[in-house]
mmCIF file of C-alpha atoms in Angstrom:
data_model
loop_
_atom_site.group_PDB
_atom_site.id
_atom_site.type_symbol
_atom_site.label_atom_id
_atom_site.label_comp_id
_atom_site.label_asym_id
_atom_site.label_seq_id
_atom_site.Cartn_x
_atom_site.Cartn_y
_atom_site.Cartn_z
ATOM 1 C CA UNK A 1 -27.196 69.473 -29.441
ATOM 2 C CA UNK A 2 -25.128 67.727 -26.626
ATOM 3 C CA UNK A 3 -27.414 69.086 -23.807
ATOM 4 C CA UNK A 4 -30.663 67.979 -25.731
ATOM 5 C CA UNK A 5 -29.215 64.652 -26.075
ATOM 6 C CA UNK A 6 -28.239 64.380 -22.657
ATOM 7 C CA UNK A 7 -31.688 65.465 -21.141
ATOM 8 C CA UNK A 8 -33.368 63.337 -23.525
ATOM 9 C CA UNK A 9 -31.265 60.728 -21.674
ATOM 10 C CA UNK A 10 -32.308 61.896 -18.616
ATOM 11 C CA UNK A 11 -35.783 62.190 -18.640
ATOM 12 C CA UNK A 12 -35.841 58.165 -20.111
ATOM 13 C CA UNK A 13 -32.996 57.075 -17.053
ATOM 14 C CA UNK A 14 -35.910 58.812 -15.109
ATOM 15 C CA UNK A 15 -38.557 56.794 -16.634
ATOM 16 C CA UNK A 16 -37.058 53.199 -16.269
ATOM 17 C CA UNK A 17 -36.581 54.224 -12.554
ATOM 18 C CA UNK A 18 -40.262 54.627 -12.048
ATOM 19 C CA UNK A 19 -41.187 52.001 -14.422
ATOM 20 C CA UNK A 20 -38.713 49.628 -12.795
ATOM 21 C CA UNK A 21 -39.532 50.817 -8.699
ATOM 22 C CA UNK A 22 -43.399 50.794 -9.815
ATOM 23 C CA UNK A 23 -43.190 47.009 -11.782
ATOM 24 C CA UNK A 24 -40.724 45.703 -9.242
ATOM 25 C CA UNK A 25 -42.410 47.359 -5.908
ATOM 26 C CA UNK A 26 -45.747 45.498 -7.339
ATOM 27 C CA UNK A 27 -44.483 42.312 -7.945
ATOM 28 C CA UNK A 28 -43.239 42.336 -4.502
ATOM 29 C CA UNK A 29 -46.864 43.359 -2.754
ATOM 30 C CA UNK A 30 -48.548 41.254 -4.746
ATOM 31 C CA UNK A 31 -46.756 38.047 -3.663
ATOM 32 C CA UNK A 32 -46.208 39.174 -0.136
ATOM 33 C CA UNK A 33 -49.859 39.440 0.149
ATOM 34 C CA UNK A 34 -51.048 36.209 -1.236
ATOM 35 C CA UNK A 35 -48.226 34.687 0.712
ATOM 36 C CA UNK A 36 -50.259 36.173 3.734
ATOM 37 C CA UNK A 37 -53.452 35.168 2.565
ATOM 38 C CA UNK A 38 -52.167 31.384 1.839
ATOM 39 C CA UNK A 39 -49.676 31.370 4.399
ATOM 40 C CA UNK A 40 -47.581 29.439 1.086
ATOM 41 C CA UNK A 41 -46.248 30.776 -1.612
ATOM 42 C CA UNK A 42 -45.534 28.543 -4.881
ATOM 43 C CA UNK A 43 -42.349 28.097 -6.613
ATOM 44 C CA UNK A 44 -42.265 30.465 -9.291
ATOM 45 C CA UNK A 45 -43.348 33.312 -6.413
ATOM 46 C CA UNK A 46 -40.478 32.784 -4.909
ATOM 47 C CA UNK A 47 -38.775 33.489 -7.853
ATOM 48 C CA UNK A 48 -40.350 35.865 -8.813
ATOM 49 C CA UNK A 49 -40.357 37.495 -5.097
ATOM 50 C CA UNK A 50 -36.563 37.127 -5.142
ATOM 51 C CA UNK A 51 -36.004 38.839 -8.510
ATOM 52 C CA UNK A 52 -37.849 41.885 -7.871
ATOM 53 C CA UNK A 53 -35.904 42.433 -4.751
ATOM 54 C CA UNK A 54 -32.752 42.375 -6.628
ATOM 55 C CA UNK A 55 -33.924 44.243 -9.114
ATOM 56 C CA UNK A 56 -34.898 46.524 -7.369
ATOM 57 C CA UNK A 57 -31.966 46.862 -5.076
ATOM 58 C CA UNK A 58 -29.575 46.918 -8.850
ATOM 59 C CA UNK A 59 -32.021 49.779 -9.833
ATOM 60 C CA UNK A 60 -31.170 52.041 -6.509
ATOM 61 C CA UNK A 61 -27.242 50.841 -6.743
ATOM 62 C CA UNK A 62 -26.910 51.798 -9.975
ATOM 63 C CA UNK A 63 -28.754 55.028 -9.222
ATOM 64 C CA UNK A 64 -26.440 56.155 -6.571
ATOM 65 C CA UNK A 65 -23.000 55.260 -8.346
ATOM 66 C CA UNK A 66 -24.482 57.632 -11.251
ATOM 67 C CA UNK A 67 -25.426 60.260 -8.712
ATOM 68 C CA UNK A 68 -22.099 59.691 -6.546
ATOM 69 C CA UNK A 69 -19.524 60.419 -10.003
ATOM 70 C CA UNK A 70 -21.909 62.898 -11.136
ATOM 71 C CA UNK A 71 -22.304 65.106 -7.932
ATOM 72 C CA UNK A 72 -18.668 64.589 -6.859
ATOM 73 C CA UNK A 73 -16.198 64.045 -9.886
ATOM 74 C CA UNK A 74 -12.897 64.580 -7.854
ATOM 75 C CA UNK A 75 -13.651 62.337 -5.168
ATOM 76 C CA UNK A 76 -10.992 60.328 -3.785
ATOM 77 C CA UNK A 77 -11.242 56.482 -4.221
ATOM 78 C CA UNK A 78 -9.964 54.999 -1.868
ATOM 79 C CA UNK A 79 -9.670 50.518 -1.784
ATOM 80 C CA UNK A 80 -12.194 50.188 0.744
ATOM 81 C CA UNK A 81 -14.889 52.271 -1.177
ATOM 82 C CA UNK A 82 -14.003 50.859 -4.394
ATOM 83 C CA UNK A 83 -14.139 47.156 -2.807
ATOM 84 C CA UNK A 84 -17.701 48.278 -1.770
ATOM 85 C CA UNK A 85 -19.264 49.906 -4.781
ATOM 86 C CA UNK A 86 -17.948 46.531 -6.627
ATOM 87 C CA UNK A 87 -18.647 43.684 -4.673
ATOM 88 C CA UNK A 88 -22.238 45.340 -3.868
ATOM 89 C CA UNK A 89 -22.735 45.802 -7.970
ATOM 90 C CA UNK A 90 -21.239 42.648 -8.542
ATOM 91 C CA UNK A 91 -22.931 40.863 -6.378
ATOM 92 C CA UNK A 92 -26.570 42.499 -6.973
ATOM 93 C CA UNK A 93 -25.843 41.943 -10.899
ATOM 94 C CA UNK A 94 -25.551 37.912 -10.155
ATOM 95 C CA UNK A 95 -28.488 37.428 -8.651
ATOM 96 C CA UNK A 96 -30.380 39.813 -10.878
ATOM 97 C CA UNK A 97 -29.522 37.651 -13.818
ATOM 98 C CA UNK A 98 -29.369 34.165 -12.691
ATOM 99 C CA UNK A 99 -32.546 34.796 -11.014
ATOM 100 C CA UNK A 100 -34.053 35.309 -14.411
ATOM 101 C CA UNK A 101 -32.095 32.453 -15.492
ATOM 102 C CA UNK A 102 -33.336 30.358 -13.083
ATOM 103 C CA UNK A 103 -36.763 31.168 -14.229
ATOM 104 C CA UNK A 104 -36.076 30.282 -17.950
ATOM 105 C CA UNK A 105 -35.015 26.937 -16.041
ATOM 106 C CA UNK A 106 -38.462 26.260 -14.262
ATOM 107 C CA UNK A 107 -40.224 27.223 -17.266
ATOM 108 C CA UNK A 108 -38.391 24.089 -19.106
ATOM 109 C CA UNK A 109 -38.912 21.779 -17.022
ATOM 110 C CA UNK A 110 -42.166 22.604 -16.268
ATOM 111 C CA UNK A 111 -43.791 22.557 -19.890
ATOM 112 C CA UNK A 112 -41.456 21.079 -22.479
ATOM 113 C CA UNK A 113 -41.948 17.214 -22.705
ATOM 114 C CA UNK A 114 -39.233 14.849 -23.434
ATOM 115 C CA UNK A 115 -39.136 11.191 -22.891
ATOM 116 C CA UNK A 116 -35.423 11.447 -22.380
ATOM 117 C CA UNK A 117 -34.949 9.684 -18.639
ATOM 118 C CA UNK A 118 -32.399 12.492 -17.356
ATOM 119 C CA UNK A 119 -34.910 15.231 -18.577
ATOM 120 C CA UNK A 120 -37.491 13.640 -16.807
ATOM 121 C CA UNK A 121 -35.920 13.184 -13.521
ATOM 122 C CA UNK A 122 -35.006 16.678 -13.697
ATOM 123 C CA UNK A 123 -38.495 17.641 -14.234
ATOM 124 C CA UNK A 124 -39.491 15.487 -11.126
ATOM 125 C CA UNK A 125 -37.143 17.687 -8.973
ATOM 126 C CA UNK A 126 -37.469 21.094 -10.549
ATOM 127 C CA UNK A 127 -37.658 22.589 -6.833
ATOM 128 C CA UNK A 128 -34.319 20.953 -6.303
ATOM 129 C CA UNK A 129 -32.869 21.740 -9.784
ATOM 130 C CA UNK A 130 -33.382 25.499 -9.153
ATOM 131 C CA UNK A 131 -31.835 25.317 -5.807
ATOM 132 C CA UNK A 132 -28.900 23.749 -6.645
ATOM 133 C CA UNK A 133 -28.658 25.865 -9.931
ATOM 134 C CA UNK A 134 -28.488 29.251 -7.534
ATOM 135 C CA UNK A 135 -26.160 26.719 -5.538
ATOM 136 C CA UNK A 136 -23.745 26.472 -8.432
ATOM 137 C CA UNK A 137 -23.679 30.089 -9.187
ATOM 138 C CA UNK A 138 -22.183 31.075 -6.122
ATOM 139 C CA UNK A 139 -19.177 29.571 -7.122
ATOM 140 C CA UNK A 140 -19.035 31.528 -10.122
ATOM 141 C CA UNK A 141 -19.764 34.799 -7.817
ATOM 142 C CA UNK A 142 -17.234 34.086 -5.461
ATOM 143 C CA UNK A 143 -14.341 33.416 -8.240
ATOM 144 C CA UNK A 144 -15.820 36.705 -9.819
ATOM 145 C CA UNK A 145 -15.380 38.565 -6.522
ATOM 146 C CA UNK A 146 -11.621 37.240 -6.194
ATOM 147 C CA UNK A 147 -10.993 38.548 -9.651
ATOM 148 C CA UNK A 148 -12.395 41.890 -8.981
ATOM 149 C CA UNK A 149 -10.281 42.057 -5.647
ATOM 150 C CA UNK A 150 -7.221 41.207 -7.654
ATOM 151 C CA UNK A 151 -7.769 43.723 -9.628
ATOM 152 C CA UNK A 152 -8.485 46.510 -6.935
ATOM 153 C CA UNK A 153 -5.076 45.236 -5.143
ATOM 154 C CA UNK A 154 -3.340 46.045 -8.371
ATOM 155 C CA UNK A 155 -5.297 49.617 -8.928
ATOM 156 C CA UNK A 156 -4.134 50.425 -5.269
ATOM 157 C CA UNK A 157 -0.554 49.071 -5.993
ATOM 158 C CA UNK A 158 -0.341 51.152 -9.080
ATOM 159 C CA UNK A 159 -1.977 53.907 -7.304
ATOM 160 C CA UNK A 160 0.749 54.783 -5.038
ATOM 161 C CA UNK A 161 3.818 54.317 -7.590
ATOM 162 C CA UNK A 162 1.369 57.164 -9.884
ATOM 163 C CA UNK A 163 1.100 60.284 -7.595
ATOM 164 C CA UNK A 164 0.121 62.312 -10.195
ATOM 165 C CA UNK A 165 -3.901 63.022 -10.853
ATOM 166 C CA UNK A 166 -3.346 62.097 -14.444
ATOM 167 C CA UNK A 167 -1.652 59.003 -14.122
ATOM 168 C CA UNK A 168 -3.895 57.633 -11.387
ATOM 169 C CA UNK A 169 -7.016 58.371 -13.967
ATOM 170 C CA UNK A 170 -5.769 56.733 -16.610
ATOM 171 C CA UNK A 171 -4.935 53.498 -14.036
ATOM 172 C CA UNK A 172 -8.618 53.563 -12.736
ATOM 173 C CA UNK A 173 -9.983 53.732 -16.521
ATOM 174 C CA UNK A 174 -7.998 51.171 -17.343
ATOM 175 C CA UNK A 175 -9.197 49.195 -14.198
ATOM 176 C CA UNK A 176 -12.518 50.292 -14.766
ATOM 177 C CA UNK A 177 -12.684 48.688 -18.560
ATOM 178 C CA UNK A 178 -10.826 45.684 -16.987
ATOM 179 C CA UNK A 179 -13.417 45.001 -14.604
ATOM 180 C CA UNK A 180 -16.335 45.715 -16.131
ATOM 181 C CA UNK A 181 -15.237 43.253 -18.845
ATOM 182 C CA UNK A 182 -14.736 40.608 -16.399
ATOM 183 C CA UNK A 183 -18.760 40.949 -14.982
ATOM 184 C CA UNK A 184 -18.889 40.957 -18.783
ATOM 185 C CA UNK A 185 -17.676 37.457 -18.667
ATOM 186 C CA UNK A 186 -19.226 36.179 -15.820
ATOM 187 C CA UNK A 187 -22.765 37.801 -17.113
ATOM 188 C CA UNK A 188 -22.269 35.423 -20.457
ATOM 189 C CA UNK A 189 -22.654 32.165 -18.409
ATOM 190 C CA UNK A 190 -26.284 32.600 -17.815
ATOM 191 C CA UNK A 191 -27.007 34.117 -21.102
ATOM 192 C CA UNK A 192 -25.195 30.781 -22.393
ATOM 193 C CA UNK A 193 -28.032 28.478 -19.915
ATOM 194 C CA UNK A 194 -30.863 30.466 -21.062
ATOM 195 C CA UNK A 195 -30.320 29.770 -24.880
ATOM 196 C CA UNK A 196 -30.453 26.325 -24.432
ATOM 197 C CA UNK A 197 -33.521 26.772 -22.554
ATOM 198 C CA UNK A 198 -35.245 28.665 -25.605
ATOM 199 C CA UNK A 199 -34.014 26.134 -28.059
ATOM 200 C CA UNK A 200 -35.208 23.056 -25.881
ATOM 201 C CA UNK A 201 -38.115 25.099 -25.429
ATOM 202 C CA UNK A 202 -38.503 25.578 -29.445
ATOM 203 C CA UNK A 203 -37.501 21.821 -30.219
ATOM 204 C CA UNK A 204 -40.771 20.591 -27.432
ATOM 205 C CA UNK A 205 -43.069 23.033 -29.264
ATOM 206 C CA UNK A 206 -42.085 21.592 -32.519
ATOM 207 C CA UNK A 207 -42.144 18.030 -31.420
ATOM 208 C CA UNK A 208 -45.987 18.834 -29.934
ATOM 209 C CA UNK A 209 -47.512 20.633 -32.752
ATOM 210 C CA UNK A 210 -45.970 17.505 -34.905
ATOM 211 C CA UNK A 211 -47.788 15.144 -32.497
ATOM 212 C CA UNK A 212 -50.793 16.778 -32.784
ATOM 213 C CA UNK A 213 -51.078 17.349 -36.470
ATOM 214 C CA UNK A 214 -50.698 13.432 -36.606
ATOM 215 C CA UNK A 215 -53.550 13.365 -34.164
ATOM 216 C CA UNK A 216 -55.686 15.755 -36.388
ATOM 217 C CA UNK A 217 -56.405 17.691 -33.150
ATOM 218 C CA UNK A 218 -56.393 21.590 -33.293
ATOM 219 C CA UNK A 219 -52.678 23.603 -32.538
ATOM 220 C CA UNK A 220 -54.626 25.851 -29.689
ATOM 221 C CA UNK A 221 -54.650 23.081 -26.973
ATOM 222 C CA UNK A 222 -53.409 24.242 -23.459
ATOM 223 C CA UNK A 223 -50.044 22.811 -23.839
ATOM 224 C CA UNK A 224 -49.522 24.826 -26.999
ATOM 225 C CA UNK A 225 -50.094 28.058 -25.207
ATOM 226 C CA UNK A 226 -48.373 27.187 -22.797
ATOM 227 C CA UNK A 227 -45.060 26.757 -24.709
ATOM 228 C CA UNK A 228 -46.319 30.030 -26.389
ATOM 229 C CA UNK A 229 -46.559 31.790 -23.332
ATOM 230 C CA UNK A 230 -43.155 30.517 -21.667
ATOM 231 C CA UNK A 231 -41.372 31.301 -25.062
ATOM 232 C CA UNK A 232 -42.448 34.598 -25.696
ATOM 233 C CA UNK A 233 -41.295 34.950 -21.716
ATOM 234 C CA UNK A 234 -38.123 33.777 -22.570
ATOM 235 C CA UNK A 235 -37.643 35.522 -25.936
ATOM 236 C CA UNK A 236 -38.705 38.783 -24.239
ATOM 237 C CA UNK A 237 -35.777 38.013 -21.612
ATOM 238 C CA UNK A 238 -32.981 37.391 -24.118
ATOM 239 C CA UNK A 239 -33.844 39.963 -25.946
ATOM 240 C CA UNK A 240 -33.167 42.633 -22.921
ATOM 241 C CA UNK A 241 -30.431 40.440 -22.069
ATOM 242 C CA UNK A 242 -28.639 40.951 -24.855
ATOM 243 C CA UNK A 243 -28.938 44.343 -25.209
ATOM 244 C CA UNK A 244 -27.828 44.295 -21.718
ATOM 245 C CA UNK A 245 -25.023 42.265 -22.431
ATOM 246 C CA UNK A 246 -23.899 44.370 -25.875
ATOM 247 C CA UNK A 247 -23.659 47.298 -23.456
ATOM 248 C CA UNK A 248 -21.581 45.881 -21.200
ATOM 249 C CA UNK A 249 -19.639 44.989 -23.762
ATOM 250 C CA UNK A 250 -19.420 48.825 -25.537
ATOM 251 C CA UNK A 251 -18.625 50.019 -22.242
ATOM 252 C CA UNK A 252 -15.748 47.963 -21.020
ATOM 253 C CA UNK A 253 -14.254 48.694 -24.372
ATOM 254 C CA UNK A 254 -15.102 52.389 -25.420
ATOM 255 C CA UNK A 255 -15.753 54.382 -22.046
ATOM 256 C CA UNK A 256 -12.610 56.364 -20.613
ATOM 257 C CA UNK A 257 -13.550 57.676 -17.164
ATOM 258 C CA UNK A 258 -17.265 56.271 -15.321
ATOM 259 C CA UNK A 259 -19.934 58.979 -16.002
ATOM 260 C CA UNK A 260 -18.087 61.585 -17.889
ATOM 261 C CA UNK A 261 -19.662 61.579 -21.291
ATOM 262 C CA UNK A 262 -23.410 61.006 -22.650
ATOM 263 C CA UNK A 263 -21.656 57.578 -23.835
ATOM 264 C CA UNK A 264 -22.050 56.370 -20.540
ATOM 265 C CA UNK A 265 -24.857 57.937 -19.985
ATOM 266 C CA UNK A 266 -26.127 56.165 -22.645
ATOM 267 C CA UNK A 267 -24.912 53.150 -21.179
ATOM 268 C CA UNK A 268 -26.846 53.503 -17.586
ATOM 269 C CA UNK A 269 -30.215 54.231 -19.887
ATOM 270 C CA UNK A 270 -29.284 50.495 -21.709
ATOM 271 C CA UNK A 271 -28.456 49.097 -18.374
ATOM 272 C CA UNK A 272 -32.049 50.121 -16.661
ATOM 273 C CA UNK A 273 -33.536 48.602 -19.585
ATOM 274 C CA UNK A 274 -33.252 45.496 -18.459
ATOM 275 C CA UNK A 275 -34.823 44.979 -14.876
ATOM 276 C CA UNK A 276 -37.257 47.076 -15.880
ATOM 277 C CA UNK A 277 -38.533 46.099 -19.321
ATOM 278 C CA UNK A 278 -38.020 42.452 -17.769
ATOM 279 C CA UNK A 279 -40.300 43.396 -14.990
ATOM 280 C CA UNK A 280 -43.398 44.761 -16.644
ATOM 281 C CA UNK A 281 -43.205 41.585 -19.387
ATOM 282 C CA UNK A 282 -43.108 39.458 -15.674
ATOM 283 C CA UNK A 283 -46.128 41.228 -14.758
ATOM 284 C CA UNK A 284 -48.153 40.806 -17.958
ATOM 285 C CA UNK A 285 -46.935 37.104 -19.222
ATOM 286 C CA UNK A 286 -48.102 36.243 -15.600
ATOM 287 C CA UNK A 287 -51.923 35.553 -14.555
ATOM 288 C CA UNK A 288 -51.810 36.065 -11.126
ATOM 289 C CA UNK A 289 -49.740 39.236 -11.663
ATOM 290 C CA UNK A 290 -51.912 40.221 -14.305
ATOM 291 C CA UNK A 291 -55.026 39.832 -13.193
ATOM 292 C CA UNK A 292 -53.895 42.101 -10.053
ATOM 293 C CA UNK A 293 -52.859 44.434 -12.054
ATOM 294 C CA UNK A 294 -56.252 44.644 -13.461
ATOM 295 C CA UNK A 295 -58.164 44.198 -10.293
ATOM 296 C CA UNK A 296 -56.289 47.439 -9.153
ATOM 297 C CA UNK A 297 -56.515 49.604 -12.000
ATOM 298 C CA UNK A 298 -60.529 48.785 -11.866
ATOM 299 C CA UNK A 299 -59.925 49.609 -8.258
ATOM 300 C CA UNK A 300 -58.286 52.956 -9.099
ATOM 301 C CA UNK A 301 -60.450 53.559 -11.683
ATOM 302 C CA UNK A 302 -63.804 53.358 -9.630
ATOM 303 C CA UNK A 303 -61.845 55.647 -6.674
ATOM 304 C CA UNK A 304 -61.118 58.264 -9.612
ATOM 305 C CA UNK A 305 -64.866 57.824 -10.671
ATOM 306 C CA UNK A 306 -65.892 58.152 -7.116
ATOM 307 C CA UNK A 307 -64.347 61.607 -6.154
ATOM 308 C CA UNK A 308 -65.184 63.339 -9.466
ATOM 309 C CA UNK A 309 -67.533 65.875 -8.436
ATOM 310 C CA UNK A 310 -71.516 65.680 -10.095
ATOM 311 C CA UNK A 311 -72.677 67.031 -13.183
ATOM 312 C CA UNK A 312 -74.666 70.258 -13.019
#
């Protein structure tokens, strides 16, 4: 029953990989070539340019960590590999997520109305607001990456007091739950941001259909959808984020040793979830996106069409 379970696992970690290198890799081509087209690219391509990249690049770091424990359980960790596999995870993991929180940002400003002054201005200078938002969040990756280190001093510390094998598992499991928790942390900042942006989001919606019921106009207007649209974007996102999140969350608190147990392999299924779920919602809550999609499966469609042979 074990090995079913685990293959089971393994043919859906094998899934999200495609899914998420397929949904990721296209989001990618498709702004690359308009941007070569245009020569410009807009706002939200950038974004949405940038995320994919990190997603992708999460997706293939997460892949080899797996493979890495999995092919070679004994090897040695030393501080300089373990300062590598962390920062690089850490690092890819911020910019994954405040990406997509930076998103949920533009979204705001660009379609809820308020008549607040601040909100306004804000709106005026979304390019700037996103900017300085990534700006900010460095801060928060660099304090993250001086916890991490302080924790890897400590492992390595503790490391040589412990010569036994024994001892110096049980130090890296507990330094692996320790840090892990702390990303855990760090990864509820953004979550915290992009809540308020679905509940700002929910209170303009409310405040517009109000508005327009006392204008006896119909609720389908183009604003209207577009709050729809950017909502069910952002609902869609917290909803993977959470789960997400929750994981993080089981793992830091129930795993023992990293990729030992279908627990955590549980846990890298749940993790891949996420960029790419998030990716394919991207794809089809966008019109650009989506109508490329379309354009090529028509494409593909006609080429399949094309090389069946002819009736007898």
């Amino acid at each position: 029953m074990k090995a079913i379970v685990e293959y089971t696992l393994l043919i859906i970690l094998g899934v999200e990989i495609i899914i998420a290198n397929l949904g990721n890799g296209f989001i990618i081509l498709v702004n690359v070539m308009d941007w070569n087209k245009r020569r410009k690219i807009s706002s939200m391509g950038k974004i949405f340019t940038a995320l994919a990249v990190s997603r992708l690049v999460f997706v293939w770091s997460l892949l080899i960590v797996f493979l890495m424990y999995e092919m070679y359980p004994y090897l040695v960790i030393t501080g300089n590999r373990l300062r590598t596999i962390y920062f690089s995870w850490t690092v890819v993991n911020h910019f994954s997520i405040w990406l997509a929180t930076c998103l949920s940002i533009f979204y705001l400003l660009k379609i809820a109305n308020f008549s607040n002054s601040i909100f306004l201005s804000l709106k005026w200078r979304v390019r700037k607001v996103v900017s300085v938002t990534l700006l900010v969040s460095l801060l928060f990756l660099f304090i993250n990456i001086i916890v991490i280190n302080t924790y890897i001093v400590i492992w390595i510390d503790g490391s040589k007091e412990n010569i036994s094998y024994s001892s110096r598992s049980n130090d890296f499991a507990h330094f692996y739950r320790v840090s892990l928790l702390t990303n855990t942390v760090f990864t509820f900042i953004p979550f915290i941001v992009s809540l308020m942006t679905f509940l700002l989001l929910i209170f303009s919606l409310w405040r517009h259909l109000k508005n327009m019921q006392q204008n006896v106009k119909g609720s389908r207007d183009p604003s209207t959808t577009a709050h729809i649209k950017a909502l069910q974007m952002v609902v869609t996102f917290l909803f993977l984020y959470t789960i997400f999140f929750l994981a993080l969350v089981m793992q830091s608190w129930k795993s023992k040793i990293p990729y030992k147990n279908w627990f955590n392999l549980s846990f890298e299924v749940i993790a891949l979830a996420f960029p790419s779920g998030h990716s394919c919602v991207l794809i089809l809550g966008n019109t650009k996106l989506r109508q490329a999609l379309l354009s090529m499966m028509l494409w593909m469609r006609c080429r399949c069409s094309a090389a069946e042979p002819p009736g007898p």
